[in-house]
Tab-separated table of C-alpha atoms in Angstrom:
chain	number	residue	atom	x	y	z
A	170	MET	CA	-1.133	58.803	33.097
A	171	SER	CA	-2.485	55.267	32.673
A	172	LYS	CA	0.324	54.361	30.248
A	173	TYR	CA	2.881	55.790	32.660
A	174	LEU	CA	1.400	53.788	35.541
A	175	ILE	CA	1.376	50.550	33.534
A	176	ARG	CA	4.986	51.091	32.444
A	177	ARG	CA	6.125	51.743	36.013
A	178	VAL	CA	4.315	48.659	37.304
A	179	LEU	CA	5.978	46.538	34.618
A	180	ILE	CA	9.343	47.926	35.728
A	181	LEU	CA	8.557	47.064	39.357
A	182	LEU	CA	8.003	43.380	38.633
A	183	PRO	CA	11.600	42.479	37.627
A	184	ALA	CA	12.881	44.759	40.378
A	185	LEU	CA	10.855	42.834	42.967
A	186	ALA	CA	12.072	39.536	41.515
A	187	GLY	CA	15.689	40.673	41.803
A	188	ILE	CA	15.178	41.914	45.358
A	189	SER	CA	13.554	38.634	46.363
A	190	LEU	CA	16.470	36.669	44.880
A	191	ILE	CA	19.036	38.724	46.789
A	192	LEU	CA	17.106	38.501	50.073
A	193	PHE	CA	16.532	34.768	49.740
A	194	THR	CA	20.196	34.092	48.909
A	195	ILE	CA	21.451	36.125	51.871
A	196	LEU	CA	19.076	34.427	54.307
A	197	ALA	CA	19.854	30.985	52.885
A	198	MET	CA	23.605	31.535	53.298
A	199	ALA	CA	23.287	33.012	56.783
A	200	PRO	CA	24.584	30.817	59.627
A	201	GLY	CA	22.125	29.057	61.887
A	202	ASP	CA	19.708	26.177	61.785
A	203	PRO	CA	15.976	26.464	62.569
A	204	PHE	CA	16.137	22.942	64.030
A	205	GLU	CA	19.192	23.629	66.183
A	206	GLU	CA	17.249	22.960	69.381
A	207	LEU	CA	16.445	19.475	68.136
A	208	ALA	CA	20.134	18.847	67.475
A	209	THR	CA	21.054	19.757	71.065
A	210	ASN	CA	18.195	17.775	72.586
A	211	PRO	CA	19.466	14.286	73.553
A	212	ASN	CA	15.908	12.919	73.555
A	213	VAL	CA	15.455	13.635	69.830
A	214	PRO	CA	17.199	11.229	67.457
A	215	PRO	CA	19.348	12.793	64.708
A	216	GLU	CA	17.167	11.084	62.117
A	217	VAL	CA	14.184	13.211	63.155
A	218	ARG	CA	16.116	16.422	62.531
A	219	MET	CA	17.389	15.168	59.179
A	220	ASN	CA	13.879	14.156	58.126
A	221	LEU	CA	12.550	17.600	59.026
A	222	ARG	CA	15.279	19.314	57.018
A	223	HIS	CA	14.484	17.050	54.065
A	224	GLN	CA	10.741	17.685	54.468
A	225	PHE	CA	11.217	21.455	54.339
A	226	GLY	CA	13.788	21.217	51.528
A	227	LEU	CA	16.603	22.858	53.508
A	228	ASP	CA	19.207	20.492	52.049
A	229	ASP	CA	18.357	21.357	48.451
A	230	PRO	CA	20.537	23.786	46.443
A	231	ILE	CA	19.707	27.466	46.884
A	232	PRO	CA	18.462	28.005	43.269
A	233	ILE	CA	15.981	25.151	43.613
A	234	ARG	CA	14.806	26.411	46.997
A	235	TYR	CA	14.369	29.921	45.603
A	236	LEU	CA	12.374	28.767	42.575
A	237	ARG	CA	10.145	26.687	44.825
A	238	TRP	CA	9.618	29.619	47.204
A	239	PHE	CA	9.031	32.151	44.405
A	240	THR	CA	6.526	29.895	42.636
A	241	SER	CA	4.601	29.351	45.860
A	242	MET	CA	4.687	33.078	46.671
A	243	VAL	CA	3.219	33.983	43.279
A	244	LYS	CA	0.387	31.559	44.008
A	245	GLY	CA	-0.206	33.230	47.384
A	246	ASP	CA	1.481	30.579	49.510
A	247	TRP	CA	4.151	32.158	51.748
A	248	GLY	CA	5.096	28.870	53.404
A	249	PHE	CA	4.920	27.737	57.009
A	250	SER	CA	6.673	29.083	60.059
A	251	PHE	CA	9.289	26.724	61.488
A	252	VAL	CA	8.501	27.906	65.019
A	253	SER	CA	4.733	28.353	65.243
A	254	ARG	CA	3.921	25.759	62.537
A	255	VAL	CA	1.259	28.006	61.002
A	256	ASP	CA	0.915	29.665	57.607
A	257	VAL	CA	3.220	32.684	57.255
A	258	GLY	CA	0.527	34.758	55.563
A	259	ALA	CA	-1.925	34.101	58.387
A	260	LEU	CA	0.769	34.876	60.954
A	261	ILE	CA	1.545	38.226	59.333
A	262	MET	CA	-2.135	39.125	58.967
A	263	GLN	CA	-2.584	38.553	62.699
A	264	ARG	CA	0.063	41.181	63.473
A	265	LEU	CA	-0.446	43.589	60.571
A	266	PRO	CA	-3.605	45.411	61.832
A	267	THR	CA	-1.876	46.387	65.076
A	268	THR	CA	1.180	47.692	63.228
A	269	LEU	CA	-0.925	49.657	60.731
A	270	TRP	CA	-3.001	51.118	63.557
A	271	VAL	CA	0.049	52.345	65.473
A	272	LEU	CA	2.078	53.488	62.457
A	273	GLY	CA	-0.886	55.147	60.760
A	274	LEU	CA	-1.636	57.250	63.825
A	275	ALA	CA	2.065	58.067	64.204
A	276	GLN	CA	2.325	59.298	60.621
A	277	ILE	CA	-0.822	61.410	60.999
A	278	LEU	CA	0.566	62.931	64.206
A	279	GLY	CA	3.862	63.699	62.472
A	280	LEU	CA	2.087	65.483	59.614
A	281	LEU	CA	-0.172	67.439	61.969
A	282	VAL	CA	2.922	68.691	63.769
A	283	ALA	CA	5.258	69.212	60.818
A	284	LEU	CA	3.042	71.032	58.323
A	285	PRO	CA	1.764	73.945	60.453
A	286	VAL	CA	4.992	74.348	62.428
A	287	GLY	CA	7.180	74.232	59.320
A	288	ILE	CA	4.997	76.686	57.398
A	289	TYR	CA	4.697	79.155	60.281
A	290	SER	CA	8.467	78.988	60.941
A	291	ALA	CA	9.210	79.740	57.282
A	292	MET	CA	6.787	82.673	57.267
A	293	ARG	CA	8.609	84.189	60.244
A	294	PRO	CA	12.240	83.125	59.854
A	295	TYR	CA	14.621	83.728	62.761
A	296	SER	CA	11.765	84.760	65.036
A	297	LEU	CA	11.410	83.405	68.568
A	298	PHE	CA	8.915	80.771	67.386
A	299	ASP	CA	11.260	79.715	64.581
A	300	GLN	CA	14.219	79.373	66.924
A	301	ILE	CA	12.233	77.347	69.473
A	302	SER	CA	10.717	75.046	66.850
A	303	THR	CA	14.096	74.546	65.179
A	304	THR	CA	15.672	73.635	68.511
A	305	PHE	CA	12.956	71.106	69.321
A	306	ALA	CA	13.141	69.687	65.792
A	307	PHE	CA	16.886	69.085	66.109
A	308	ILE	CA	16.372	67.459	69.500
A	309	GLY	CA	13.479	65.393	68.154
A	310	PHE	CA	15.300	63.656	65.315
A	311	SER	CA	18.609	63.469	67.210
A	312	LEU	CA	17.200	61.314	69.995
A	313	PRO	CA	16.599	57.662	69.017
A	314	THR	CA	13.166	56.198	69.597
A	315	PHE	CA	14.401	53.647	72.120
A	316	PHE	CA	15.702	56.487	74.335
A	317	THR	CA	12.557	58.614	74.155
A	318	GLY	CA	10.453	55.479	74.596
A	319	ILE	CA	12.212	54.644	77.851
A	320	LEU	CA	11.823	58.261	79.023
A	321	PHE	CA	8.087	58.138	78.306
A	322	ILE	CA	7.760	54.885	80.249
A	323	LEU	CA	9.670	56.241	83.231
A	324	PHE	CA	7.687	59.491	83.354
A	325	PHE	CA	4.133	58.623	82.272
A	326	SER	CA	3.939	54.999	83.445
A	327	ILE	CA	6.190	54.642	86.476
A	328	TYR	CA	6.344	58.160	87.913
A	329	LEU	CA	2.856	59.492	87.096
A	330	ASP	CA	1.114	56.125	86.572
A	331	TRP	CA	-1.076	57.591	83.816
A	332	LEU	CA	-0.489	55.229	80.904
A	333	PRO	CA	0.238	51.495	80.549
A	334	PHE	CA	3.655	50.714	79.119
A	335	ILE	CA	2.723	47.220	77.862
A	336	TYR	CA	0.456	47.020	74.809
A	337	ARG	CA	-2.254	44.397	75.122
A	338	ALA	CA	-4.110	43.057	72.108
A	339	ASP	CA	-6.573	41.086	74.264
A	340	ILE	CA	-8.255	43.873	76.213
A	341	SER	CA	-11.546	42.651	77.646
A	342	GLY	CA	-14.655	44.761	77.856
A	343	SER	CA	-16.893	46.604	75.452
A	344	GLY	CA	-18.250	50.031	74.663
A	345	TRP	CA	-16.444	53.205	75.630
A	346	ARG	CA	-14.330	51.410	78.225
A	347	TRP	CA	-12.765	49.224	75.537
A	348	TYR	CA	-12.090	52.204	73.257
A	349	TRP	CA	-10.589	54.221	76.112
A	350	GLU	CA	-8.209	51.441	77.135
A	351	ASN	CA	-7.030	51.027	73.536
A	352	ILE	CA	-6.451	54.768	73.230
A	353	ARG	CA	-4.495	54.886	76.499
A	354	GLN	CA	-2.126	52.102	75.541
A	355	VAL	CA	-1.460	53.501	72.056
A	356	ILE	CA	-0.632	57.055	73.177
A	357	MET	CA	3.028	56.496	74.058
A	358	PRO	CA	4.174	54.409	71.041
A	359	VAL	CA	2.301	56.708	68.647
A	360	THR	CA	3.769	59.823	70.274
A	361	VAL	CA	7.316	58.459	70.232
A	362	LEU	CA	7.157	57.515	66.544
A	363	GLY	CA	5.057	60.513	65.476
A	364	LEU	CA	7.266	63.164	67.055
A	365	PHE	CA	10.396	61.509	65.658
A	366	GLN	CA	8.954	61.590	62.129
A	367	GLY	CA	7.450	65.047	62.604
A	368	ALA	CA	10.771	66.553	63.690
A	369	ALA	CA	12.468	65.634	60.409
A	370	MET	CA	9.478	66.676	58.293
A	371	THR	CA	9.323	70.048	60.061
A	372	ARG	CA	12.816	70.957	58.893
A	373	TYR	CA	12.059	69.818	55.324
A	374	MET	CA	8.801	71.765	55.261
A	375	ARG	CA	10.449	74.936	56.537
A	376	SER	CA	13.275	74.736	53.990
A	377	ALA	CA	10.864	74.012	51.115
A	378	VAL	CA	8.573	76.945	51.988
A	379	LEU	CA	11.544	79.314	52.342
A	380	GLU	CA	12.737	78.323	48.883
A	381	VAL	CA	9.348	78.664	47.185
A	382	ILE	CA	8.257	81.884	48.876
A	383	ARG	CA	11.128	83.829	47.265
A	384	LEU	CA	10.220	82.859	43.691
A	385	ASP	CA	8.908	85.405	41.208
A	386	TYR	CA	5.459	83.898	40.709
A	387	ILE	CA	4.727	84.328	44.429
A	388	ASN	CA	5.478	88.053	44.169
A	389	THR	CA	3.287	88.152	41.058
A	390	ALA	CA	0.413	86.526	42.929
A	391	ARG	CA	0.690	89.127	45.677
A	392	ALA	CA	0.901	91.942	43.144
A	393	LYS	CA	-2.336	90.713	41.541
A	394	GLY	CA	-4.093	91.329	44.835
A	395	LEU	CA	-4.407	87.784	46.196
A	396	SER	CA	-4.677	87.601	49.929
A	397	GLU	CA	-1.760	86.286	51.930
A	398	LYS	CA	-3.745	83.232	53.016
A	399	VAL	CA	-4.636	82.251	49.447
A	400	THR	CA	-1.087	82.905	48.246
A	401	ILE	CA	0.430	80.732	50.954
A	402	LEU	CA	-2.028	77.842	50.822
A	403	LYS	CA	-2.640	77.672	47.066
A	404	HIS	CA	0.724	78.613	45.622
A	405	VAL	CA	3.450	78.294	48.257
A	406	VAL	CA	2.414	75.217	50.242
A	407	ARG	CA	1.322	73.182	47.231
A	408	ASN	CA	4.673	73.537	45.503
A	409	ALA	CA	6.643	73.237	48.727
A	410	LEU	CA	5.038	69.847	49.385
A	411	ILE	CA	6.930	68.205	46.506
A	412	PRO	CA	10.174	67.531	48.444
A	413	VAL	CA	8.119	66.713	51.537
A	414	VAL	CA	6.165	64.090	49.582
A	415	THR	CA	9.496	62.526	48.592
A	416	LEU	CA	10.554	62.445	52.230
A	417	ILE	CA	7.266	60.913	53.359
A	418	ALA	CA	7.406	58.272	50.615
A	419	LEU	CA	10.904	57.267	51.696
A	420	GLN	CA	10.010	57.439	55.388
A	421	ILE	CA	7.094	55.006	55.214
A	422	PRO	CA	9.348	51.912	55.084
A	423	GLY	CA	11.617	53.587	57.633
A	424	ILE	CA	8.672	53.903	59.981
A	425	PHE	CA	8.287	50.130	59.885
A	426	THR	CA	11.980	49.820	60.709
A	427	GLY	CA	11.608	52.239	63.610
A	428	ALA	CA	8.563	50.321	64.738
A	429	VAL	CA	10.755	47.257	65.235
A	430	ILE	CA	12.455	49.045	68.141
A	431	THR	CA	9.347	50.800	69.427
A	432	GLU	CA	7.275	47.628	69.390
A	433	GLN	CA	9.942	45.886	71.431
A	434	ILE	CA	9.981	48.675	74.012
A	435	PHE	CA	6.208	48.843	74.470
A	436	ARG	CA	5.601	45.129	73.759
A	437	VAL	CA	3.340	45.919	70.804
A	438	PRO	CA	2.329	42.640	69.133
A	439	GLY	CA	3.007	43.865	65.597
A	440	ILE	CA	5.182	43.079	62.598
A	441	GLY	CA	8.304	44.510	64.242
A	442	SER	CA	8.179	42.251	67.275
A	443	LEU	CA	7.390	39.302	65.005
A	444	LEU	CA	10.500	40.057	62.942
A	445	ILE	CA	12.738	40.181	66.035
A	446	THR	CA	11.284	36.920	67.362
A	447	SER	CA	11.752	35.243	63.979
A	448	ILE	CA	15.375	36.405	63.701
A	449	LEU	CA	16.202	35.038	67.157
A	450	ALA	CA	14.558	31.711	66.263
A	451	ASN	CA	16.062	31.656	62.728
A	452	ASP	CA	12.556	31.315	61.304
A	453	THR	CA	13.575	31.924	57.685
A	454	PRO	CA	10.128	31.861	55.990
A	455	VAL	CA	8.786	34.578	58.301
A	456	ILE	CA	11.948	36.703	58.002
A	457	MET	CA	11.843	36.412	54.219
A	458	ALA	CA	8.179	37.392	54.046
A	459	ILE	CA	8.533	40.465	56.282
A	460	THR	CA	11.709	41.773	54.615
A	461	PHE	CA	10.163	41.249	51.191
A	462	VAL	CA	7.087	43.219	52.270
A	463	PHE	CA	9.353	46.054	53.439
A	464	SER	CA	11.086	46.038	50.041
A	465	CYS	CA	7.739	46.192	48.267
A	466	LEU	CA	6.776	49.190	50.380
A	467	VAL	CA	9.890	51.077	49.265
A	468	LEU	CA	9.046	50.606	45.583
A	469	ILE	CA	5.297	51.185	45.963
A	470	PHE	CA	5.601	54.411	47.904
A	471	ASN	CA	8.203	55.745	45.491
A	472	LEU	CA	5.638	55.165	42.737
A	473	VAL	CA	2.976	56.922	44.813
A	474	ALA	CA	5.328	59.882	45.288
A	475	ASP	CA	5.926	60.124	41.531
A	476	LEU	CA	2.166	60.168	40.915
A	477	LEU	CA	1.617	62.853	43.548
A	478	TYR	CA	4.218	65.107	41.896
A	479	GLY	CA	1.965	65.627	38.891
A	480	TRP	CA	-1.014	66.485	41.093
A	481	LEU	CA	0.958	69.008	43.139
A	482	ASP	CA	2.749	70.621	40.190
A	483	PRO	CA	0.841	70.791	36.851
A	484	ARG	CA	4.138	71.474	35.057
A	485	ILE	CA	5.126	67.831	35.651
A	486	SER	CA	3.824	65.545	32.920
A	487	TYR	CA	3.731	61.751	32.773
A	488	ARG	CA	5.549	60.323	29.771
């Protein structure tokens, strides 16, 4: 397994380099100027804007700019934000804990909903429970998060006045009061994202269990006298999780994409809202850093999924 892991990591490195080159070229060729406000300000001489562009190397050819950016990135220097004038790495690290907190809870909620509901629906296909869960699953992943987010705000914040609809990272207080306020403000964004992810995973889990439960080795396990609980948990669920692991691995970067919308709705000060703000301000270093991180997540979680396959199914070997 160690040789397989080393070989996959070595394959990831040129892939990341190619992705970074494509992203940097697209952003460099995109229209817009981060110093456009200075150009429209009559109080700022044109020489100041030209000096700033020369200082940040924006007038250099794209290959030179890319090599300079890539070399700095390898050294751990992600550059400076044109808008906030702070280090990009520090800016991202300020927002990352909030995003991980919200998205981590959302993914856990989605799994807690999808696994038991999908398994129970597959064990009793076409029953009343299966029909109800299937209906809610279709509704869940058919409705976009911005629509359900607005519905949650209207019902739980405006109509019932139970939950705050604006996420605050600077809650004052201490002890249980501080924990309770943080839990209250995270309930709606986590629920919106978690149920959206859980709806899709429920359908995958049900289909995977239905496919595995009809195989011959499951009937053999029952014929050997294994209890239904052991047969389901040890043999059916473990093998049915393989396609679900693939879905989860591919959904992780998608969760960050969905968080861009959800964070805007609930004003969550995370990576998603930072990306939107940077796009509107044409803050290229921040946009490049965030999109590159998303690309890394796609490759990393695909590698994690490949490693989990061998643990779930002993027939899979690493070569």
